[in-house]
Amino acid sequence: MNQLLELYIEADFFRRSFVDRIQGDERGEGVVSAAIAVLIFAFLGAAMWVAFSGIFDGAADKTQEQINQIGS
């Protein structure tokens, strides 16, 4: 009886450790998701800066033209 109990305990231990190894390990998933989010926001920020820079340069040119027309 004692040997049967020991055998059951060992089998249960190995089964649990095997199941734990098979199940997906999700450690580090939050770090990866955060890195992806940072990259997305960086690309959005760069695109917004390019658009803002183009709009600002156009507005500055038009303003300078208007000032030159008023001054002449």
mmCIF file with all atom_site columns, N, CA and C in Angstrom:
data_model
loop_
_atom_site.group_PDB
_atom_site.id
_atom_site.type_symbol
_atom_site.label_atom_id
_atom_site.label_alt_id
_atom_site.label_comp_id
_atom_site.label_asym_id
_atom_site.label_entity_id
_atom_site.label_seq_id
_atom_site.pdbx_PDB_ins_code
_atom_site.Cartn_x
_atom_site.Cartn_y
_atom_site.Cartn_z
_atom_site.occupancy
_atom_site.B_iso_or_equiv
_atom_site.pdbx_formal_charge
_atom_site.auth_seq_id
_atom_site.auth_comp_id
_atom_site.auth_asym_id
_atom_site.auth_atom_id
_atom_site.pdbx_PDB_model_num
ATOM 1   N N  . MET A 1 1  ? 0.823 -1.197 0.000   1.00 0.00 ? 1  MET A N  1
ATOM 2   C CA . MET A 1 1  ? 0.000 0.000  0.000   1.00 0.00 ? 1  MET A CA 1
ATOM 3   C C  . MET A 1 1  ? 0.865 1.259  0.000   1.00 0.00 ? 1  MET A C  1
ATOM 4   N N  . ASN A 1 2  ? 1.935 1.232  0.788   1.00 0.00 ? 2  ASN A N  1
ATOM 5   C CA . ASN A 1 2  ? 2.818 2.372  0.881   1.00 0.00 ? 2  ASN A CA 1
ATOM 6   C C  . ASN A 1 2  ? 3.508 2.632  -0.459  1.00 0.00 ? 2  ASN A C  1
ATOM 7   N N  . GLN A 1 3  ? 3.910 1.555  -1.147  1.00 0.00 ? 3  GLN A N  1
ATOM 8   C CA . GLN A 1 3  ? 4.556 1.709  -2.452  1.00 0.00 ? 3  GLN A CA 1
ATOM 9   C C  . GLN A 1 3  ? 3.580 2.282  -3.473  1.00 0.00 ? 3  GLN A C  1
ATOM 10  N N  . LEU A 1 4  ? 2.340 1.866  -3.398  1.00 0.00 ? 4  LEU A N  1
ATOM 11  C CA . LEU A 1 4  ? 1.324 2.372  -4.314  1.00 0.00 ? 4  LEU A CA 1
ATOM 12  C C  . LEU A 1 4  ? 1.105 3.875  -4.098  1.00 0.00 ? 4  LEU A C  1
ATOM 13  N N  . LEU A 1 5  ? 1.091 4.295  -2.860  1.00 0.00 ? 5  LEU A N  1
ATOM 14  C CA . LEU A 1 5  ? 0.930 5.716  -2.553  1.00 0.00 ? 5  LEU A CA 1
ATOM 15  C C  . LEU A 1 5  ? 2.128 6.525  -3.061  1.00 0.00 ? 5  LEU A C  1
ATOM 16  N N  . GLU A 1 6  ? 3.331 6.000  -2.850  1.00 0.00 ? 6  GLU A N  1
ATOM 17  C CA . GLU A 1 6  ? 4.526 6.685  -3.351  1.00 0.00 ? 6  GLU A CA 1
ATOM 18  C C  . GLU A 1 6  ? 4.510 6.774  -4.876  1.00 0.00 ? 6  GLU A C  1
ATOM 19  N N  . LEU A 1 7  ? 4.104 5.700  -5.530  1.00 0.00 ? 7  LEU A N  1
ATOM 20  C CA . LEU A 1 7  ? 4.016 5.696  -6.988  1.00 0.00 ? 7  LEU A CA 1
ATOM 21  C C  . LEU A 1 7  ? 2.990 6.718  -7.469  1.00 0.00 ? 7  LEU A C  1
ATOM 22  N N  . TYR A 1 8  ? 1.865 6.802  -6.788  1.00 0.00 ? 8  TYR A N  1
ATOM 23  C CA . TYR A 1 8  ? 0.834 7.779  -7.151  1.00 0.00 ? 8  TYR A CA 1
ATOM 24  C C  . TYR A 1 8  ? 1.358 9.210  -6.983  1.00 0.00 ? 8  TYR A C  1
ATOM 25  N N  . ILE A 1 9  ? 2.056 9.467  -5.893  1.00 0.00 ? 9  ILE A N  1
ATOM 26  C CA . ILE A 1 9  ? 2.581 10.811 -5.638  1.00 0.00 ? 9  ILE A CA 1
ATOM 27  C C  . ILE A 1 9  ? 3.606 11.192 -6.706  1.00 0.00 ? 9  ILE A C  1
ATOM 28  N N  . GLU A 1 10 ? 4.490 10.267 -7.055  1.00 0.00 ? 10 GLU A N  1
ATOM 29  C CA . GLU A 1 10 ? 5.485 10.549 -8.091  1.00 0.00 ? 10 GLU A CA 1
ATOM 30  C C  . GLU A 1 10 ? 4.817 10.786 -9.444  1.00 0.00 ? 10 GLU A C  1
ATOM 31  N N  . ALA A 1 11 ? 3.844 9.958  -9.779  1.00 0.00 ? 11 ALA A N  1
ATOM 32  C CA . ALA A 1 11 ? 3.147 10.118 -11.060 1.00 0.00 ? 11 ALA A CA 1
ATOM 33  C C  . ALA A 1 11 ? 2.407 11.453 -11.103 1.00 0.00 ? 11 ALA A C  1
ATOM 34  N N  . ASP A 1 12 ? 1.777 11.808 -10.006 1.00 0.00 ? 12 ASP A N  1
ATOM 35  C CA . ASP A 1 12 ? 1.061 13.082 -9.958  1.00 0.00 ? 12 ASP A CA 1
ATOM 36  C C  . ASP A 1 12 ? 2.035 14.256 -10.069 1.00 0.00 ? 12 ASP A C  1
ATOM 37  N N  . PHE A 1 13 ? 3.183 14.151 -9.425  1.00 0.00 ? 13 PHE A N  1
ATOM 38  C CA . PHE A 1 13 ? 4.192 15.208 -9.509  1.00 0.00 ? 13 PHE A CA 1
ATOM 39  C C  . PHE A 1 13 ? 4.677 15.386 -10.950 1.00 0.00 ? 13 PHE A C  1
ATOM 40  N N  . PHE A 1 14 ? 5.002 14.292 -11.611 1.00 0.00 ? 14 PHE A N  1
ATOM 41  C CA . PHE A 1 14 ? 5.480 14.382 -12.991 1.00 0.00 ? 14 PHE A CA 1
ATOM 42  C C  . PHE A 1 14 ? 4.386 14.876 -13.934 1.00 0.00 ? 14 PHE A C  1
ATOM 43  N N  . ARG A 1 15 ? 3.152 14.458 -13.683 1.00 0.00 ? 15 ARG A N  1
ATOM 44  C CA . ARG A 1 15 ? 2.043 14.926 -14.520 1.00 0.00 ? 15 ARG A CA 1
ATOM 45  C C  . ARG A 1 15 ? 1.873 16.433 -14.376 1.00 0.00 ? 15 ARG A C  1
ATOM 46  N N  . ARG A 1 16 ? 1.904 16.919 -13.156 1.00 0.00 ? 16 ARG A N  1
ATOM 47  C CA . ARG A 1 16 ? 1.732 18.363 -12.932 1.00 0.00 ? 16 ARG A CA 1
ATOM 48  C C  . ARG A 1 16 ? 2.883 19.165 -13.541 1.00 0.00 ? 16 ARG A C  1
ATOM 49  N N  . SER A 1 17 ? 4.098 18.686 -13.375 1.00 0.00 ? 17 SER A N  1
ATOM 50  C CA . SER A 1 17 ? 5.225 19.428 -13.943 1.00 0.00 ? 17 SER A CA 1
ATOM 51  C C  . SER A 1 17 ? 5.182 19.383 -15.471 1.00 0.00 ? 17 SER A C  1
ATOM 52  N N  . PHE A 1 18 ? 4.719 18.272 -16.042 1.00 0.00 ? 18 PHE A N  1
ATOM 53  C CA . PHE A 1 18 ? 4.603 18.175 -17.502 1.00 0.00 ? 18 PHE A CA 1
ATOM 54  C C  . PHE A 1 18 ? 3.525 19.126 -18.019 1.00 0.00 ? 18 PHE A C  1
ATOM 55  N N  . VAL A 1 19 ? 2.394 19.181 -17.341 1.00 0.00 ? 19 VAL A N  1
ATOM 56  C CA . VAL A 1 19 ? 1.308 20.078 -17.745 1.00 0.00 ? 19 VAL A CA 1
ATOM 57  C C  . VAL A 1 19 ? 1.754 21.532 -17.622 1.00 0.00 ? 19 VAL A C  1
ATOM 58  N N  . ASP A 1 20 ? 2.487 21.843 -16.566 1.00 0.00 ? 20 ASP A N  1
ATOM 59  C CA . ASP A 1 20 ? 2.980 23.215 -16.399 1.00 0.00 ? 20 ASP A CA 1
ATOM 60  C C  . ASP A 1 20 ? 3.921 23.610 -17.532 1.00 0.00 ? 20 ASP A C  1
ATOM 61  N N  . ARG A 1 21 ? 4.750 22.674 -18.001 1.00 0.00 ? 21 ARG A N  1
ATOM 62  C CA . ARG A 1 21 ? 5.665 22.982 -19.098 1.00 0.00 ? 21 ARG A CA 1
ATOM 63  C C  . ARG A 1 21 ? 4.934 23.125 -20.418 1.00 0.00 ? 21 ARG A C  1
ATOM 64  N N  . ILE A 1 22 ? 3.866 22.377 -20.611 1.00 0.00 ? 22 ILE A N  1
ATOM 65  C CA . ILE A 1 22 ? 3.127 22.429 -21.877 1.00 0.00 ? 22 ILE A CA 1
ATOM 66  C C  . ILE A 1 22 ? 2.314 23.715 -21.983 1.00 0.00 ? 22 ILE A C  1
ATOM 67  N N  . GLN A 1 23 ? 1.731 24.137 -20.887 1.00 0.00 ? 23 GLN A N  1
ATOM 68  C CA . GLN A 1 23 ? 0.908 25.342 -20.918 1.00 0.00 ? 23 GLN A CA 1
ATOM 69  C C  . GLN A 1 23 ? 1.761 26.534 -21.316 1.00 0.00 ? 23 GLN A C  1
ATOM 70  N N  . GLY A 1 24 ? 1.143 27.451 -22.067 1.00 0.00 ? 24 GLY A N  1
ATOM 71  C CA . GLY A 1 24 ? 1.877 28.606 -22.577 1.00 0.00 ? 24 GLY A CA 1
ATOM 72  C C  . GLY A 1 24 ? 2.411 29.490 -21.475 1.00 0.00 ? 24 GLY A C  1
ATOM 73  N N  . ASP A 1 25 ? 3.608 29.934 -21.678 1.00 0.00 ? 25 ASP A N  1
ATOM 74  C CA . ASP A 1 25 ? 4.239 30.839 -20.732 1.00 0.00 ? 25 ASP A CA 1
ATOM 75  C C  . ASP A 1 25 ? 3.999 32.254 -21.214 1.00 0.00 ? 25 ASP A C  1
ATOM 76  N N  . GLU A 1 26 ? 3.308 33.060 -20.430 1.00 0.00 ? 26 GLU A N  1
ATOM 77  C CA . GLU A 1 26 ? 2.938 34.408 -20.846 1.00 0.00 ? 26 GLU A CA 1
ATOM 78  C C  . GLU A 1 26 ? 3.818 35.473 -20.208 1.00 0.00 ? 26 GLU A C  1
ATOM 79  N N  . ARG A 1 27 ? 4.916 35.069 -19.605 1.00 0.00 ? 27 ARG A N  1
ATOM 80  C CA . ARG A 1 27 ? 5.819 36.069 -19.035 1.00 0.00 ? 27 ARG A CA 1
ATOM 81  C C  . ARG A 1 27 ? 6.417 36.896 -20.160 1.00 0.00 ? 27 ARG A C  1
ATOM 82  N N  . GLY A 1 28 ? 6.465 38.181 -19.982 1.00 0.00 ? 28 GLY A N  1
ATOM 83  C CA . GLY A 1 28 ? 7.040 39.065 -20.980 1.00 0.00 ? 28 GLY A CA 1
ATOM 84  C C  . GLY A 1 28 ? 6.061 39.577 -22.015 1.00 0.00 ? 28 GLY A C  1
ATOM 85  N N  . GLU A 1 29 ? 4.829 39.089 -21.997 1.00 0.00 ? 29 GLU A N  1
ATOM 86  C CA . GLU A 1 29 ? 3.846 39.535 -22.988 1.00 0.00 ? 29 GLU A CA 1
ATOM 87  C C  . GLU A 1 29 ? 3.511 41.012 -22.808 1.00 0.00 ? 29 GLU A C  1
ATOM 88  N N  . GLY A 1 30 ? 3.470 41.480 -21.578 1.00 0.00 ? 30 GLY A N  1
ATOM 89  C CA . GLY A 1 30 ? 3.174 42.888 -21.337 1.00 0.00 ? 30 GLY A CA 1
ATOM 90  C C  . GLY A 1 30 ? 4.265 43.800 -21.863 1.00 0.00 ? 30 GLY A C  1
ATOM 91  N N  . VAL A 1 31 ? 5.503 43.349 -21.747 1.00 0.00 ? 31 VAL A N  1
ATOM 92  C CA . VAL A 1 31 ? 6.623 44.143 -22.239 1.00 0.00 ? 31 VAL A CA 1
ATOM 93  C C  . VAL A 1 31 ? 6.568 44.243 -23.757 1.00 0.00 ? 31 VAL A C  1
ATOM 94  N N  . VAL A 1 32 ? 6.265 43.137 -24.414 1.00 0.00 ? 32 VAL A N  1
ATOM 95  C CA . VAL A 1 32 ? 6.178 43.135 -25.878 1.00 0.00 ? 32 VAL A CA 1
ATOM 96  C C  . VAL A 1 32 ? 5.035 44.029 -26.333 1.00 0.00 ? 32 VAL A C  1
ATOM 97  N N  . SER A 1 33 ? 3.893 43.928 -25.685 1.00 0.00 ? 33 SER A N  1
ATOM 98  C CA . SER A 1 33 ? 2.751 44.769 -26.049 1.00 0.00 ? 33 SER A CA 1
ATOM 99  C C  . SER A 1 33 ? 3.068 46.246 -25.839 1.00 0.00 ? 33 SER A C  1
ATOM 100 N N  . ALA A 1 34 ? 3.736 46.562 -24.762 1.00 0.00 ? 34 ALA A N  1
ATOM 101 C CA . ALA A 1 34 ? 4.105 47.956 -24.506 1.00 0.00 ? 34 ALA A CA 1
ATOM 102 C C  . ALA A 1 34 ? 5.081 48.466 -25.559 1.00 0.00 ? 34 ALA A C  1
ATOM 103 N N  . ALA A 1 35 ? 6.023 47.627 -25.966 1.00 0.00 ? 35 ALA A N  1
ATOM 104 C CA . ALA A 1 35 ? 6.985 48.036 -26.996 1.00 0.00 ? 35 ALA A CA 1
ATOM 105 C C  . ALA A 1 35 ? 6.289 48.292 -28.326 1.00 0.00 ? 35 ALA A C  1
ATOM 106 N N  . ILE A 1 36 ? 5.338 47.449 -28.673 1.00 0.00 ? 36 ILE A N  1
ATOM 107 C CA . ILE A 1 36 ? 4.584 47.650 -29.915 1.00 0.00 ? 36 ILE A CA 1
ATOM 108 C C  . ILE A 1 36 ? 3.794 48.949 -29.841 1.00 0.00 ? 36 ILE A C  1
ATOM 109 N N  . ALA A 1 37 ? 3.159 49.203 -28.704 1.00 0.00 ? 37 ALA A N  1
ATOM 110 C CA . ALA A 1 37 ? 2.392 50.447 -28.546 1.00 0.00 ? 37 ALA A CA 1
ATOM 111 C C  . ALA A 1 37 ? 3.301 51.671 -28.655 1.00 0.00 ? 37 ALA A C  1
ATOM 112 N N  . VAL A 1 38 ? 4.492 51.600 -28.082 1.00 0.00 ? 38 VAL A N  1
ATOM 113 C CA . VAL A 1 38 ? 5.434 52.720 -28.165 1.00 0.00 ? 38 VAL A CA 1
ATOM 114 C C  . VAL A 1 38 ? 5.845 52.960 -29.611 1.00 0.00 ? 38 VAL A C  1
ATOM 115 N N  . LEU A 1 39 ? 6.109 51.897 -30.357 1.00 0.00 ? 39 LEU A N  1
ATOM 116 C CA . LEU A 1 39 ? 6.480 52.056 -31.768 1.00 0.00 ? 39 LEU A CA 1
ATOM 117 C C  . LEU A 1 39 ? 5.348 52.670 -32.580 1.00 0.00 ? 39 LEU A C  1
ATOM 118 N N  . ILE A 1 40 ? 4.124 52.227 -32.327 1.00 0.00 ? 40 ILE A N  1
ATOM 119 C CA . ILE A 1 40 ? 2.975 52.784 -33.052 1.00 0.00 ? 40 ILE A CA 1
ATOM 120 C C  . ILE A 1 40 ? 2.847 54.276 -32.761 1.00 0.00 ? 40 ILE A C  1
ATOM 121 N N  . PHE A 1 41 ? 2.955 54.649 -31.492 1.00 0.00 ? 41 PHE A N  1
ATOM 122 C CA . PHE A 1 41 ? 2.846 56.066 -31.145 1.00 0.00 ? 41 PHE A CA 1
ATOM 123 C C  . PHE A 1 41 ? 4.015 56.873 -31.708 1.00 0.00 ? 41 PHE A C  1
ATOM 124 N N  . ALA A 1 42 ? 5.183 56.278 -31.794 1.00 0.00 ? 42 ALA A N  1
ATOM 125 C CA . ALA A 1 42 ? 6.328 56.984 -32.380 1.00 0.00 ? 42 ALA A CA 1
ATOM 126 C C  . ALA A 1 42 ? 6.080 57.264 -33.859 1.00 0.00 ? 42 ALA A C  1
ATOM 127 N N  . PHE A 1 43 ? 5.556 56.279 -34.589 1.00 0.00 ? 43 PHE A N  1
ATOM 128 C CA . PHE A 1 43 ? 5.255 56.496 -36.003 1.00 0.00 ? 43 PHE A CA 1
ATOM 129 C C  . PHE A 1 43 ? 4.143 57.526 -36.180 1.00 0.00 ? 43 PHE A C  1
ATOM 130 N N  . LEU A 1 44 ? 3.126 57.465 -35.324 1.00 0.00 ? 44 LEU A N  1
ATOM 131 C CA . LEU A 1 44 ? 2.063 58.470 -35.398 1.00 0.00 ? 44 LEU A CA 1
ATOM 132 C C  . LEU A 1 44 ? 2.608 59.867 -35.103 1.00 0.00 ? 44 LEU A C  1
ATOM 133 N N  . GLY A 1 45 ? 3.464 59.976 -34.118 1.00 0.00 ? 45 GLY A N  1
ATOM 134 C CA . GLY A 1 45 ? 4.063 61.262 -33.788 1.00 0.00 ? 45 GLY A CA 1
ATOM 135 C C  . GLY A 1 45 ? 4.919 61.799 -34.924 1.00 0.00 ? 45 GLY A C  1
ATOM 136 N N  . ALA A 1 46 ? 5.682 60.922 -35.561 1.00 0.00 ? 46 ALA A N  1
ATOM 137 C CA . ALA A 1 46 ? 6.510 61.359 -36.692 1.00 0.00 ? 46 ALA A CA 1
ATOM 138 C C  . ALA A 1 46 ? 5.635 61.825 -37.851 1.00 0.00 ? 46 ALA A C  1
ATOM 139 N N  . ALA A 1 47 ? 4.564 61.095 -38.130 1.00 0.00 ? 47 ALA A N  1
ATOM 140 C CA . ALA A 1 47 ? 3.654 61.496 -39.212 1.00 0.00 ? 47 ALA A CA 1
ATOM 141 C C  . ALA A 1 47 ? 2.986 62.832 -38.890 1.00 0.00 ? 47 ALA A C  1
ATOM 142 N N  . MET A 1 48 ? 2.585 63.016 -37.639 1.00 0.00 ? 48 MET A N  1
ATOM 143 C CA . MET A 1 48 ? 1.962 64.278 -37.254 1.00 0.00 ? 48 MET A CA 1
ATOM 144 C C  . MET A 1 48 ? 2.964 65.429 -37.360 1.00 0.00 ? 48 MET A C  1
ATOM 145 N N  . TRP A 1 49 ? 4.216 65.187 -37.003 1.00 0.00 ? 49 TRP A N  1
ATOM 146 C CA . TRP A 1 49 ? 5.224 66.237 -37.101 1.00 0.00 ? 49 TRP A CA 1
ATOM 147 C C  . TRP A 1 49 ? 5.460 66.630 -38.557 1.00 0.00 ? 49 TRP A C  1
ATOM 148 N N  . VAL A 1 50 ? 5.520 65.649 -39.450 1.00 0.00 ? 50 VAL A N  1
ATOM 149 C CA . VAL A 1 50 ? 5.710 65.947 -40.872 1.00 0.00 ? 50 VAL A CA 1
ATOM 150 C C  . VAL A 1 50 ? 4.535 66.773 -41.390 1.00 0.00 ? 50 VAL A C  1
ATOM 151 N N  . ALA A 1 51 ? 3.320 66.376 -41.025 1.00 0.00 ? 51 ALA A N  1
ATOM 152 C CA . ALA A 1 51 ? 2.137 67.123 -41.466 1.00 0.00 ? 51 ALA A CA 1
ATOM 153 C C  . ALA A 1 51 ? 2.147 68.539 -40.881 1.00 0.00 ? 51 ALA A C  1
ATOM 154 N N  . PHE A 1 52 ? 2.440 68.675 -39.611 1.00 0.00 ? 52 PHE A N  1
ATOM 155 C CA . PHE A 1 52 ? 2.483 69.991 -38.971 1.00 0.00 ? 52 PHE A CA 1
ATOM 156 C C  . PHE A 1 52 ? 3.558 70.866 -39.603 1.00 0.00 ? 52 PHE A C  1
ATOM 157 N N  . SER A 1 53 ? 4.709 70.284 -39.864 1.00 0.00 ? 53 SER A N  1
ATOM 158 C CA . SER A 1 53 ? 5.803 71.040 -40.466 1.00 0.00 ? 53 SER A CA 1
ATOM 159 C C  . SER A 1 53 ? 5.417 71.551 -41.849 1.00 0.00 ? 53 SER A C  1
ATOM 160 N N  . GLY A 1 54 ? 4.752 70.710 -42.643 1.00 0.00 ? 54 GLY A N  1
ATOM 161 C CA . GLY A 1 54 ? 4.305 71.136 -43.968 1.00 0.00 ? 54 GLY A CA 1
ATOM 162 C C  . GLY A 1 54 ? 3.277 72.247 -43.897 1.00 0.00 ? 54 GLY A C  1
ATOM 163 N N  . ILE A 1 55 ? 2.330 72.123 -42.982 1.00 0.00 ? 55 ILE A N  1
ATOM 164 C CA . ILE A 1 55 ? 1.295 73.153 -42.822 1.00 0.00 ? 55 ILE A CA 1
ATOM 165 C C  . ILE A 1 55 ? 1.929 74.454 -42.335 1.00 0.00 ? 55 ILE A C  1
ATOM 166 N N  . PHE A 1 56 ? 2.840 74.361 -41.381 1.00 0.00 ? 56 PHE A N  1
ATOM 167 C CA . PHE A 1 56 ? 3.474 75.558 -40.831 1.00 0.00 ? 56 PHE A CA 1
ATOM 168 C C  . PHE A 1 56 ? 4.326 76.264 -41.881 1.00 0.00 ? 56 PHE A C  1
ATOM 169 N N  . ASP A 1 57 ? 5.072 75.495 -42.677 1.00 0.00 ? 57 ASP A N  1
ATOM 170 C CA . ASP A 1 57 ? 5.894 76.109 -43.729 1.00 0.00 ? 57 ASP A CA 1
ATOM 171 C C  . ASP A 1 57 ? 5.019 76.806 -44.763 1.00 0.00 ? 57 ASP A C  1
ATOM 172 N N  . GLY A 1 58 ? 3.903 76.178 -45.135 1.00 0.00 ? 58 GLY A N  1
ATOM 173 C CA . GLY A 1 58 ? 2.980 76.800 -46.091 1.00 0.00 ? 58 GLY A CA 1
ATOM 174 C C  . GLY A 1 58 ? 2.376 78.076 -45.540 1.00 0.00 ? 58 GLY A C  1
ATOM 175 N N  . ALA A 1 59 ? 1.992 78.049 -44.283 1.00 0.00 ? 59 ALA A N  1
ATOM 176 C CA . ALA A 1 59 ? 1.411 79.240 -43.659 1.00 0.00 ? 59 ALA A CA 1
ATOM 177 C C  . ALA A 1 59 ? 2.452 80.351 -43.543 1.00 0.00 ? 59 ALA A C  1
ATOM 178 N N  . ALA A 1 60 ? 3.676 80.006 -43.231 1.00 0.00 ? 60 ALA A N  1
ATOM 179 C CA . ALA A 1 60 ? 4.736 81.014 -43.124 1.00 0.00 ? 60 ALA A CA 1
ATOM 180 C C  . ALA A 1 60 ? 5.003 81.661 -44.481 1.00 0.00 ? 60 ALA A C  1
ATOM 181 N N  . ASP A 1 61 ? 5.006 80.855 -45.538 1.00 0.00 ? 61 ASP A N  1
ATOM 182 C CA . ASP A 1 61 ? 5.221 81.411 -46.884 1.00 0.00 ? 61 ASP A CA 1
ATOM 183 C C  . ASP A 1 61 ? 4.092 82.357 -47.283 1.00 0.00 ? 61 ASP A C  1
ATOM 184 N N  . LYS A 1 62 ? 2.852 81.949 -47.034 1.00 0.00 ? 62 LYS A N  1
ATOM 185 C CA . LYS A 1 62 ? 1.707 82.804 -47.378 1.00 0.00 ? 62 LYS A CA 1
ATOM 186 C C  . LYS A 1 62 ? 1.720 84.093 -46.556 1.00 0.00 ? 62 LYS A C  1
ATOM 187 N N  . THR A 1 63 ? 2.076 83.984 -45.290 1.00 0.00 ? 63 THR A N  1
ATOM 188 C CA . THR A 1 63 ? 2.152 85.170 -44.441 1.00 0.00 ? 63 THR A CA 1
ATOM 189 C C  . THR A 1 63 ? 3.220 86.132 -44.953 1.00 0.00 ? 63 THR A C  1
ATOM 190 N N  . GLN A 1 64 ? 4.359 85.593 -45.330 1.00 0.00 ? 64 GLN A N  1
ATOM 191 C CA . GLN A 1 64 ? 5.435 86.434 -45.858 1.00 0.00 ? 64 GLN A CA 1
ATOM 192 C C  . GLN A 1 64 ? 5.009 87.117 -47.159 1.00 0.00 ? 64 GLN A C  1
ATOM 193 N N  . GLU A 1 65 ? 4.273 86.411 -48.014 1.00 0.00 ? 65 GLU A N  1
ATOM 194 C CA . GLU A 1 65 ? 3.762 87.015 -49.253 1.00 0.00 ? 65 GLU A CA 1
ATOM 195 C C  . GLU A 1 65 ? 2.810 88.168 -48.944 1.00 0.00 ? 65 GLU A C  1
ATOM 196 N N  . GLN A 1 66 ? 1.921 87.961 -47.983 1.00 0.00 ? 66 GLN A N  1
ATOM 197 C CA . GLN A 1 66 ? 0.974 89.014 -47.612 1.00 0.00 ? 66 GLN A CA 1
ATOM 198 C C  . GLN A 1 66 ? 1.699 90.227 -47.033 1.00 0.00 ? 66 GLN A C  1
ATOM 199 N N  . ILE A 1 67 ? 2.700 89.992 -46.212 1.00 0.00 ? 67 ILE A N  1
ATOM 200 C CA . ILE A 1 67 ? 3.472 91.099 -45.638 1.00 0.00 ? 67 ILE A CA 1
ATOM 201 C C  . ILE A 1 67 ? 4.185 91.868 -46.740 1.00 0.00 ? 67 ILE A C  1
ATOM 202 N N  . ASN A 1 68 ? 4.743 91.160 -47.699 1.00 0.00 ? 68 ASN A N  1
ATOM 203 C CA . ASN A 1 68 ? 5.437 91.823 -48.806 1.00 0.00 ? 68 ASN A CA 1
ATOM 204 C C  . ASN A 1 68 ? 4.465 92.642 -49.660 1.00 0.00 ? 68 ASN A C  1
ATOM 205 N N  . GLN A 1 69 ? 3.241 92.129 -49.853 1.00 0.00 ? 69 GLN A N  1
ATOM 206 C CA . GLN A 1 69 ? 2.240 92.875 -50.630 1.00 0.00 ? 69 GLN A CA 1
ATOM 207 C C  . GLN A 1 69 ? 1.819 94.146 -49.889 1.00 0.00 ? 69 GLN A C  1
ATOM 208 N N  . ILE A 1 70 ? 1.651 94.033 -48.582 1.00 0.00 ? 70 ILE A N  1
ATOM 209 C CA . ILE A 1 70 ? 1.243 95.199 -47.798 1.00 0.00 ? 70 ILE A CA 1
ATOM 210 C C  . ILE A 1 70 ? 2.359 96.239 -47.789 1.00 0.00 ? 70 ILE A C  1
ATOM 211 N N  . GLY A 1 71 ? 3.603 95.786 -47.716 1.00 0.00 ? 71 GLY A N  1
ATOM 212 C CA . GLY A 1 71 ? 4.732 96.703 -47.632 1.00 0.00 ? 71 GLY A CA 1
ATOM 213 C C  . GLY A 1 71 ? 5.052 97.409 -48.938 1.00 0.00 ? 71 GLY A C  1
ATOM 214 N N  . SER A 1 72 ? 4.601 96.897 -50.066 1.00 0.00 ? 72 SER A N  1
ATOM 215 C CA . SER A 1 72 ? 4.970 97.538 -51.338 1.00 0.00 ? 72 SER A CA 1
ATOM 216 C C  . SER A 1 72 ? 3.905 98.440 -51.890 1.00 0.00 ? 72 SER A C  1
#
